[in-house]
XYZ file of C-alpha atoms in Angstrom:
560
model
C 220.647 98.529 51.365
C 217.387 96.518 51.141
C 215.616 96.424 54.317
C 213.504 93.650 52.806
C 216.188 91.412 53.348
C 216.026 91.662 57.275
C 212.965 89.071 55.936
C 215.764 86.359 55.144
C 217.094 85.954 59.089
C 215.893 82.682 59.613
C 218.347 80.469 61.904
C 218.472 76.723 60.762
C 217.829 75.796 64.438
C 214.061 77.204 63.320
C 214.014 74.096 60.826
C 216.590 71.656 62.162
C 214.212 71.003 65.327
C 211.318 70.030 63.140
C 210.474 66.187 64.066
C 213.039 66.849 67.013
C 212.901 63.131 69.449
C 214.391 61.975 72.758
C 216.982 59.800 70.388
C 218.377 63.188 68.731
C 218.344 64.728 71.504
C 221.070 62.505 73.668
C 222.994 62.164 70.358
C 223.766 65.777 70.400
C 224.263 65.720 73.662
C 226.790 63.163 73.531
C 228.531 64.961 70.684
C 228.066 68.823 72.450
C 230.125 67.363 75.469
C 232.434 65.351 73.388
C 233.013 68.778 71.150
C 233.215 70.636 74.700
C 236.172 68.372 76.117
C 238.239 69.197 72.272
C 237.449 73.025 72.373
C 238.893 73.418 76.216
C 242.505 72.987 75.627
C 242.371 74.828 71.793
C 240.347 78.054 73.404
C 242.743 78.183 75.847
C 245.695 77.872 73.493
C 244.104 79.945 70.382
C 244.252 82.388 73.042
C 247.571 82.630 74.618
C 249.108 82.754 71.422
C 247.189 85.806 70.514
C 248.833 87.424 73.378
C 245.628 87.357 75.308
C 244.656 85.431 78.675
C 243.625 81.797 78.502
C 239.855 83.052 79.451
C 239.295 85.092 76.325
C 239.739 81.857 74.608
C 236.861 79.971 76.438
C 234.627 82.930 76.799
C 234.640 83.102 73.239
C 234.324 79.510 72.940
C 231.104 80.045 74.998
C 229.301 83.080 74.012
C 230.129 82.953 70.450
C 229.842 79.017 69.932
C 226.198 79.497 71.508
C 225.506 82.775 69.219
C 226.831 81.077 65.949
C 224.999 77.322 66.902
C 221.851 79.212 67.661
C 221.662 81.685 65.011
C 223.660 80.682 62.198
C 223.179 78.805 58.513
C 224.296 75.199 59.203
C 222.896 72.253 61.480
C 226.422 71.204 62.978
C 229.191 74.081 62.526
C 231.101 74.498 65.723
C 232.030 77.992 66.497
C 234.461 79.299 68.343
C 238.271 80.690 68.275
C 240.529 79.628 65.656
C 244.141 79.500 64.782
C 243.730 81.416 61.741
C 242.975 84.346 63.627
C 246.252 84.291 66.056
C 248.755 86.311 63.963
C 246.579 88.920 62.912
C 245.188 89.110 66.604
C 248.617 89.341 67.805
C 249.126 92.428 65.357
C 246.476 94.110 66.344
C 246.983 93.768 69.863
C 250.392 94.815 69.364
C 249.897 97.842 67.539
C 247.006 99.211 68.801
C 246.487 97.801 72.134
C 243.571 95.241 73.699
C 240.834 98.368 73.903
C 241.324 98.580 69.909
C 241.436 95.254 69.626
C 238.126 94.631 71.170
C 236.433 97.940 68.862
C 238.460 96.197 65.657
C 236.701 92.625 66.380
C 233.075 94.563 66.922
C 233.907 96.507 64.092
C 234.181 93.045 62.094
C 231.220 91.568 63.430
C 229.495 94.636 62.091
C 230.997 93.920 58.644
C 229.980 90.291 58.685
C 226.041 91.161 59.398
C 226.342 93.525 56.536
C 227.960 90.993 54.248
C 225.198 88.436 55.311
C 222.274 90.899 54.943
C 223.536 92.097 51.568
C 223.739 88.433 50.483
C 227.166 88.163 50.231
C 227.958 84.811 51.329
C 227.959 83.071 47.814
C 230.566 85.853 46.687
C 232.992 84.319 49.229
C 233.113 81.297 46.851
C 234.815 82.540 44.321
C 237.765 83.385 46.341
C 240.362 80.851 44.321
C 241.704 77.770 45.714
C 245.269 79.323 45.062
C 244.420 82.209 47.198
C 242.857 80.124 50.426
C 245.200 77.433 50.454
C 248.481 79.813 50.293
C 247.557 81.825 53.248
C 246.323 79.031 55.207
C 249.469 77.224 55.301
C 251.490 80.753 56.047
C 249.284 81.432 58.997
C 250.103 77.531 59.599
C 253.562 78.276 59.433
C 253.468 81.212 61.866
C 251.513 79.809 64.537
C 254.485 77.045 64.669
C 257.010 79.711 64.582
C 255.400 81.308 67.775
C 255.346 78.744 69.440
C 259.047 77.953 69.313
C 259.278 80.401 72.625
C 256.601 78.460 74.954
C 258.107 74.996 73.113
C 261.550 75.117 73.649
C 261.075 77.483 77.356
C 262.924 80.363 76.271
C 262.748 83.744 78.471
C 261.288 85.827 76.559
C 259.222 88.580 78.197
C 257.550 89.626 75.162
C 257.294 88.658 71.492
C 257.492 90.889 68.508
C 254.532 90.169 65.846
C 256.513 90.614 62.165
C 258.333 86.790 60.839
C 261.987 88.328 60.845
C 261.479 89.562 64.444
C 260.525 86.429 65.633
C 263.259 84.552 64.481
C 265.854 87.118 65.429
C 264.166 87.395 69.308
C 264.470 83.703 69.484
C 268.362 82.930 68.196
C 269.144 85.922 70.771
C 267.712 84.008 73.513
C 268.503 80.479 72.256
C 270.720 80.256 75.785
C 267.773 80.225 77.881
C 266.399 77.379 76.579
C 264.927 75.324 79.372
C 265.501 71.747 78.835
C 262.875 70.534 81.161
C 260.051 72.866 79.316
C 261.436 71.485 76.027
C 261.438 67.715 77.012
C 257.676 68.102 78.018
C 256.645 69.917 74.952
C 258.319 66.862 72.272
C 257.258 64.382 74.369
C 253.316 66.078 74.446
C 253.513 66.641 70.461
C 255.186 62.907 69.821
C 252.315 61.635 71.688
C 250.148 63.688 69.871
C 250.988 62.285 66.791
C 251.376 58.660 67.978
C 247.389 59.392 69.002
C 245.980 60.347 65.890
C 248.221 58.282 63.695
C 248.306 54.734 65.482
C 245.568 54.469 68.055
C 242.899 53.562 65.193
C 244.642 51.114 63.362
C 245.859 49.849 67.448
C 242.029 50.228 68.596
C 240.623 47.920 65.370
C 243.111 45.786 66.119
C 241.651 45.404 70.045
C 238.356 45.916 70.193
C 238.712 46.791 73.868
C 240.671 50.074 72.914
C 237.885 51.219 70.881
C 236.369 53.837 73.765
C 239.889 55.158 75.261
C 240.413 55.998 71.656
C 237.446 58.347 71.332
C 239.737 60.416 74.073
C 240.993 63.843 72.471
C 244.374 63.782 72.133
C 244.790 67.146 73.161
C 242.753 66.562 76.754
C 245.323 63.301 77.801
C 248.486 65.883 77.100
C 246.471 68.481 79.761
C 246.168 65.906 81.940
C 249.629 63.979 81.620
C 251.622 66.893 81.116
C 250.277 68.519 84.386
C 250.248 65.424 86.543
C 253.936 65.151 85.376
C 254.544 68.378 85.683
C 253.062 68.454 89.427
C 255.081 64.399 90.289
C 258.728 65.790 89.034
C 258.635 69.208 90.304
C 259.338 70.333 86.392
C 260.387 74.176 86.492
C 258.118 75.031 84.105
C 256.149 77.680 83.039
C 252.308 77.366 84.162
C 248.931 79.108 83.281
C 248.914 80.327 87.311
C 252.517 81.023 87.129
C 251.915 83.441 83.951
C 248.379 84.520 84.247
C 247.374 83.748 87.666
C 244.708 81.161 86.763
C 241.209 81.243 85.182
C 238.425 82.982 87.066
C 235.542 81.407 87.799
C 232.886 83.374 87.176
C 230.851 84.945 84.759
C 232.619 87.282 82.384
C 230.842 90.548 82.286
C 230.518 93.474 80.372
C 233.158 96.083 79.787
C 232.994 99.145 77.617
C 236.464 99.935 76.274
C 238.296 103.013 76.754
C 239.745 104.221 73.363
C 240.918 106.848 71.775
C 238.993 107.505 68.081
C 241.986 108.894 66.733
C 243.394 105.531 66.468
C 240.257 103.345 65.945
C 239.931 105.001 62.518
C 243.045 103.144 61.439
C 241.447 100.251 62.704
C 239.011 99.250 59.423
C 241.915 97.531 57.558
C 242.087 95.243 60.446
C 238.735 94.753 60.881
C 237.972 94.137 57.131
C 240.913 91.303 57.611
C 239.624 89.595 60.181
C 235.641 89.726 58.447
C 237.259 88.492 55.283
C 238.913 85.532 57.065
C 236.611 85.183 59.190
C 234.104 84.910 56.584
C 236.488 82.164 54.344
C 237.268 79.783 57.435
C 233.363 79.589 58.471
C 232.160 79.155 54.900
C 234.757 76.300 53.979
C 233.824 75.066 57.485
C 230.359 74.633 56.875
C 231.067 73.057 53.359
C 233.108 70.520 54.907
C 230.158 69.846 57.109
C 227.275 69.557 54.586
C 230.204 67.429 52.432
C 230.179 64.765 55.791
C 226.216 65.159 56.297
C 225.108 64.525 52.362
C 225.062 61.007 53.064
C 222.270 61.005 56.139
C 218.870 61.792 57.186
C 219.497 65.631 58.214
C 222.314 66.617 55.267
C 221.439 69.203 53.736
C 222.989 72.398 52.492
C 223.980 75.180 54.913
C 222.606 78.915 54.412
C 225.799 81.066 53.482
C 224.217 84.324 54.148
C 222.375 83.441 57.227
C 225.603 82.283 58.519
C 227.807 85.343 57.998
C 225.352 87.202 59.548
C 225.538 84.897 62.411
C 229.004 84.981 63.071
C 228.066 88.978 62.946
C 226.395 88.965 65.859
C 229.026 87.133 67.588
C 232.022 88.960 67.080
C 230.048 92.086 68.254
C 228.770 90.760 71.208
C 231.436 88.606 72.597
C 234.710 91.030 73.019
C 232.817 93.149 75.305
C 232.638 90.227 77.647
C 236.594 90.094 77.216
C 236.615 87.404 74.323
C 238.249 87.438 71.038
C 237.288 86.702 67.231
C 235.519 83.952 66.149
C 234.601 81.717 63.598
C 233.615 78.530 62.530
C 236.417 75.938 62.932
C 236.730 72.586 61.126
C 238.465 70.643 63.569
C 235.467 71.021 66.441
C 233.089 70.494 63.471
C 234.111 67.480 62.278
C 234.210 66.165 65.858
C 230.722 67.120 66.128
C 229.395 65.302 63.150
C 231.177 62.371 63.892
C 230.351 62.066 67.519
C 226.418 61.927 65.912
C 225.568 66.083 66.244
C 222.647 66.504 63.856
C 221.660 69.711 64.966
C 222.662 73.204 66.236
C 221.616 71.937 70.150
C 225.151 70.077 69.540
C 226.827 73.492 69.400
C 225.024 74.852 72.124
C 225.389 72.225 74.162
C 229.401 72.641 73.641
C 229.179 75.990 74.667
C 227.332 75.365 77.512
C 229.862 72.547 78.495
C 232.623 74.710 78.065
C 230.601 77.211 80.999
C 230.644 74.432 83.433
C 233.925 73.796 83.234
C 234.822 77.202 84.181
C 232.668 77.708 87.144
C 233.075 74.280 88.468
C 237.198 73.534 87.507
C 238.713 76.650 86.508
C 241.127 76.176 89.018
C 242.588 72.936 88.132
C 243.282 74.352 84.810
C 245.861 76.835 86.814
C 248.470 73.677 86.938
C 248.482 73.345 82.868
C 251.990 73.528 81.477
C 252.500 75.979 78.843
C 255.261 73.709 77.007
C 251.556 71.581 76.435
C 249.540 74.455 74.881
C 252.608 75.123 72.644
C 252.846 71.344 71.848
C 249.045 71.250 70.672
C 249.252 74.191 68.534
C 252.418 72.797 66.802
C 250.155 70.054 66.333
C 247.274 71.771 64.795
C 249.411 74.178 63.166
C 250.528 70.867 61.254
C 246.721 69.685 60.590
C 245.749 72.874 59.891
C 248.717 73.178 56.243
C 247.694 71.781 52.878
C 251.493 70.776 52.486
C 250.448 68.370 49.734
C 249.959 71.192 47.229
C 253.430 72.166 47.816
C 254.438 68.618 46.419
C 251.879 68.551 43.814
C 252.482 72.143 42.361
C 254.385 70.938 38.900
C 250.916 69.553 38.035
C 249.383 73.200 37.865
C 250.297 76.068 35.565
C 252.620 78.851 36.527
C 249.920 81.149 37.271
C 248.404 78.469 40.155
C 251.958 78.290 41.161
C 253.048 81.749 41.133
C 249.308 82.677 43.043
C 250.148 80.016 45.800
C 253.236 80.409 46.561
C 253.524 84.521 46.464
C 250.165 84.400 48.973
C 252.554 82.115 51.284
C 255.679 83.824 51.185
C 253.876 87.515 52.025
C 251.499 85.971 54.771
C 254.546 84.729 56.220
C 257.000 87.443 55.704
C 254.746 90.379 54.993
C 251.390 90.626 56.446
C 248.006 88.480 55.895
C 246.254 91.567 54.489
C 248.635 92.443 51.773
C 248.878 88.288 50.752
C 245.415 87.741 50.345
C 245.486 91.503 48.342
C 247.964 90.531 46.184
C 246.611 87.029 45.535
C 243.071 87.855 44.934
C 244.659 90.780 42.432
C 246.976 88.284 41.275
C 244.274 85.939 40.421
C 241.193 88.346 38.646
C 244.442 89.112 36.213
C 244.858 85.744 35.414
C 240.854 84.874 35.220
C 240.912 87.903 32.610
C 244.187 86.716 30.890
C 242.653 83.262 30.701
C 239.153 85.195 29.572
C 240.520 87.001 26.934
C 242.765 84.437 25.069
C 239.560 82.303 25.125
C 237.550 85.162 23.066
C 238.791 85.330 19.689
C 237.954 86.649 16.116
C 237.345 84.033 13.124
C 237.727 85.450 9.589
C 235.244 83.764 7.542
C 237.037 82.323 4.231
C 235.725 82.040 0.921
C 235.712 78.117 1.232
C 233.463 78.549 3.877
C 230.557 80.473 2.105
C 231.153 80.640 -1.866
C 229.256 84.111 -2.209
C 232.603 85.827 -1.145
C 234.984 84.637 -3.808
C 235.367 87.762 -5.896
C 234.516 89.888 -3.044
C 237.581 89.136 -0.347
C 238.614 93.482 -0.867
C 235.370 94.797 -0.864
C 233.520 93.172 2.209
C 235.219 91.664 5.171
C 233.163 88.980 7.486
C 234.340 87.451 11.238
C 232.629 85.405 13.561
C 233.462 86.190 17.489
C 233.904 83.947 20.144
C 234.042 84.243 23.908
C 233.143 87.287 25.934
C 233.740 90.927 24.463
C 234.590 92.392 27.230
C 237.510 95.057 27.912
C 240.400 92.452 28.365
C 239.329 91.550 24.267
C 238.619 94.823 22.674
C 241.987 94.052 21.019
C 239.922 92.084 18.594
C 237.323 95.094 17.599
C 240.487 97.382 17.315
C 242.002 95.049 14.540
C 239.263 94.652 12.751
C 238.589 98.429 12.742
C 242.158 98.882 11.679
C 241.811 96.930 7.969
C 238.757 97.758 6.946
C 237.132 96.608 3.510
C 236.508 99.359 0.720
C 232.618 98.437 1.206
C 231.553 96.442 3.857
C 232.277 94.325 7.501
C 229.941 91.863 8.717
C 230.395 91.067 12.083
C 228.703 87.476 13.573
C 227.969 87.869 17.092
C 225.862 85.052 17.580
C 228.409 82.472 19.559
C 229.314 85.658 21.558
C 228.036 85.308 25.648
C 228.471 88.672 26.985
C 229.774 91.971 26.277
C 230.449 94.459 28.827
C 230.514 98.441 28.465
C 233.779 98.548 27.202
C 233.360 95.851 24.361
C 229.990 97.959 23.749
C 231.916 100.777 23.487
C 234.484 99.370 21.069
C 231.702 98.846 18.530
C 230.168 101.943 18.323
C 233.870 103.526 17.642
C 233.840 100.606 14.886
C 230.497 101.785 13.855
C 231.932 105.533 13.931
C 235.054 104.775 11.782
C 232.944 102.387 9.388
C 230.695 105.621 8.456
C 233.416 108.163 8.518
C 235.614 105.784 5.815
C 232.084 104.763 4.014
C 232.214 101.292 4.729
C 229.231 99.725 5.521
C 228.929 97.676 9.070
C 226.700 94.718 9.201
C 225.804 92.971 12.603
C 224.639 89.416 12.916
C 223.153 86.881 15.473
C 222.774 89.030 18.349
C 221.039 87.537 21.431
C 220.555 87.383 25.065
C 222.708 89.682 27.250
C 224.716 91.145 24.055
C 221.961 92.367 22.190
C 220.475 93.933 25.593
C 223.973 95.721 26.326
C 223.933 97.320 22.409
C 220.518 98.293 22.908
C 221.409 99.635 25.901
C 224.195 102.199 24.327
C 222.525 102.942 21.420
C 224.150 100.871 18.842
C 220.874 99.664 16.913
C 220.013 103.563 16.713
C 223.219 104.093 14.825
C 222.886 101.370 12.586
C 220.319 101.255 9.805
C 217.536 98.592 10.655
C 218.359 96.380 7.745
C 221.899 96.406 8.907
C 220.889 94.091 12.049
C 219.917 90.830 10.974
C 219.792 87.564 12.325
C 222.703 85.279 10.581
C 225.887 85.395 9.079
C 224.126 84.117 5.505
C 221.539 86.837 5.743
C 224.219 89.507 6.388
C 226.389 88.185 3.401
C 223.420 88.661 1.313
C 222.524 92.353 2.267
C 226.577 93.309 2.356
C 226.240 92.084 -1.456
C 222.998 93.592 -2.686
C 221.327 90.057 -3.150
């Protein structure tokens, strides 16, 4: 590891607050409480459906939010918990038990300062579209599936993790479904949608709607569902009723008690939720710079500086009884558009979040469950790219096959093994694609006169593409009908060659001299002629059998 890199951990709140005013000030402000009223419902739902306690949800919210605002790569990414997390949080808890759970999230955090430190962030990138958008709209579709239980009231005392599980628990216990609970639940997600569909096209329609539409969605369905809830004496299930409430205090430190014999089986899990962690906060912060190009403060966020960032915040916050975190897209955006310019916006979100629970944590004891399940349908629905589903014919099978495998094994299988497959899936396609690009040209007579008369006795082929070991093929069939006197290979249109295409033409160069045919090598440049030098190939050759065209190498494989 190079320790010189410890050099690069430089927070964009370090720059961001350059030429910092009274004006940007309030506007963060204004957008840090704005972002803090969206977050309190989704902490407190991210976490229930994780099998955890509503608190873990907004201690997270505030310790890491604050961590990854004050310490990470971009001026307005939101951090916090996210729904991509809840299935595999749910597993782990599951199987290993909330002590494990907390060493497996530490464990990641660990990971992600590593990743950030080694510079790892722009590798993250590369991860194909394919690959991101299949297991985003699996982990979409099993948030919705469990949330059927808290949506349609069922009783249920606990919930298996695996797809087929799920399903089976809930058409056992389809006869306990509690109309009342399930009434709330449509009527919170149809209003839901009515909000974020209608109200702006109602609001520029009267002008005097414009502010009650700046309302999250999500905090009127709190507030309504509870209040009508509370009026109708609904027999529904509560936050008190199932947890007891929210404290209000302080969350404070707490060392885990585990056992190590089952925390080494933990770095599969952790590794899972670094790599997703890592892909959710990166595409968040992309989005961001994307919405912040166009004004005074866009400008690109620092990958690396981020990861390591989001490091320091999943080690720190489970031992004050929170849960992974990341950077989410939904709080984001809110940010940006509610005028955040800088990472005070974030802090000031996390800090809002911290009033609420010392001032109002109990009022949060009366909040329906049937609600929470009704917002997470909701964002489980915002949250799918089910477009690409539609649009799929447009793609090649490989896309298709990528896409939809990832899906089907995040939803049926397990998030690790999808995003396994799919990544495997696509470097075998990237090489496929790779090789059939690099190909071998056999230069004709027509095309340089001097070989008419000499078509048995010397051989000559340009090569395209990258020689690398997907396209050795080519070498091998050259080496295979070999001339009675000489090859001449043109290498100058080739872009790389890796050890194994470097290793292919030194056994061309070994059968060439064992069958007395001569081998001429043109045009080499840049990284190919640095990887031959590098095994030895110009030693094996005779200097005047390295030239620098295809011409010149006709010539000397004629005597002229």
């Amino acid at each position: 590891m190079n320790l010189s890199a410890l050099n690069f951990f430089r927070p964009r709140v370090v720059e961001a607050l350059k030429g910092y005013n009274r004006e940007r000030l309030l506007k963060d402000v204004g957008a840090g409480l704005t972002v803090g009223v969206v977050a309190l419902p989704l902490a407190m739902a991210f976490a229930i459906a994780s099998g955890l306690k509503p608190e873990a949800g907004l201690f997270t919210a505030i310790i890491a939010g604050f961590l990854i605002s004050a310490l990470g790569g971009s001026r307005v990414q939101i951090g916090g918990p996210a729904g991509a997390f809840i299935v595999i949080v749910y597993g782990i808890l599951e199987r290993y038990g909330l002590a494990n759970l907390i060493i497996a999230t530490a464990m990641s955090g660990v990971i992600l300062f590593v990743m950030g430190l080694l510079r790892f962030g722009t590798l993250i990138r590369f991860i194909p579209v394919a690959v991101v958008i299949g297991f985003t709209n699996g982990i979409a579709v099993l948030i919705a599936v469990s949330q059927l239980k808290d949506f349609l009231g069922l009783d249920i005392a606990t919930m298996p993790a695996d797809f087929f599980s799920i399903l089976r628990t809930l058409s056992d216990n389809l006869h306990t479904l509690n109309p009342q609970a399930f009434g709330l639940a449509l009527g919170c997600l149809v209003f839901l949608v009515a909000w974020q569909f209608v109200m702006p096209s109602f609001s520029a329609q009267h002008p005097r709607a414009k502010k009650l539409s700046v309302i999250p969605g999500s905090i009127l369905v709190l507030v309504l569902a509870s209040v009508i809830s509370a009026v109708f004496g609904l027999q529904v299930e509560t936050i008190a009723s199932r947890f007891g409430g929210i404290p209000s205090g302080l969350p404070t430190f707490e060392w885990p008690t585990f056992s190590w014999e089952t925390a080494k089986f933990l770095l599969i899990p952790a590794l899972t939720l670094a790599l997703l962690g890592s892909i959710e906060s990166l595409l968040c912060a992309r989005v961001a710079d994307q919405m912040m190009a166009d004004t005074e403060y866009g400008d690109r966020h620092d990958a690396n500086q981020e990861l390591m960032a989001q490091g320091i915040a999943n080690l720190v916050t489970p031992f004050f009884g929170g849960m992974p975190a990341t950077g989410t897209i939904a709080r984001t955006v809110t940010n940006v558009k509610n005028g955040g310019n800088s990472p005070v916006a974030g802090m000031v979100h996390a800090l809002t979040l911290l009033l609420v629970v010392l001032v109002a944590a109990p009022l949060a004891g009366s909040v329906p469950l049937a609600a929470l399940s009704a917002i997470l349908m909701f964002v489980a629905w915002n949250m799918g790219e089910w477009r690409e589903f539609v649009h799929l014919r447009q793609f090649r099978l490989p896309y298709r096959a990528t896409l939809l495998a990832v899906f089907f094994l995040t939803v049926i299988v397990d998030l690790t093994v999808a995003v396994q497959v799919g990544l495997i899936a696509a470097c075998i396609t990237f090489i496929y694609r790779i090789s059939s690009l690099t190909r071998a040209e056999t230069v004709q007579p027509e095309q340089h006169p001097e070989l008419v008369g000499h078509t048995q006795a010397v051989h000559a082929h340009r090569l395209y593409g990258a020689l690398f070991f997907g396209a050795v093929k080519l070498i091998e069939e050259i080496e295979e009908h070999l001339p009675t006197h000489a090859v001449v290979l043109d290498l100058k249109n080739l872009i790389y060659i890796d050890t194994s295409g470097a290793d292919a033409l030194m056994a061309l160069v070994r059968t060439c001299r064992k069958k007395h045919v001569r081998l001429i090598i043109c045009g080499l440049a840049h990284q190919p002629l640095d990887m031959v030098q590098r095994c030895g190939l110009p030693q094996a050759l005779a200097s005047q059998d390295l030239v620098p065209d295809l011409t010149q190498g006709l010539a000397t494989a004629l005597g002229r």
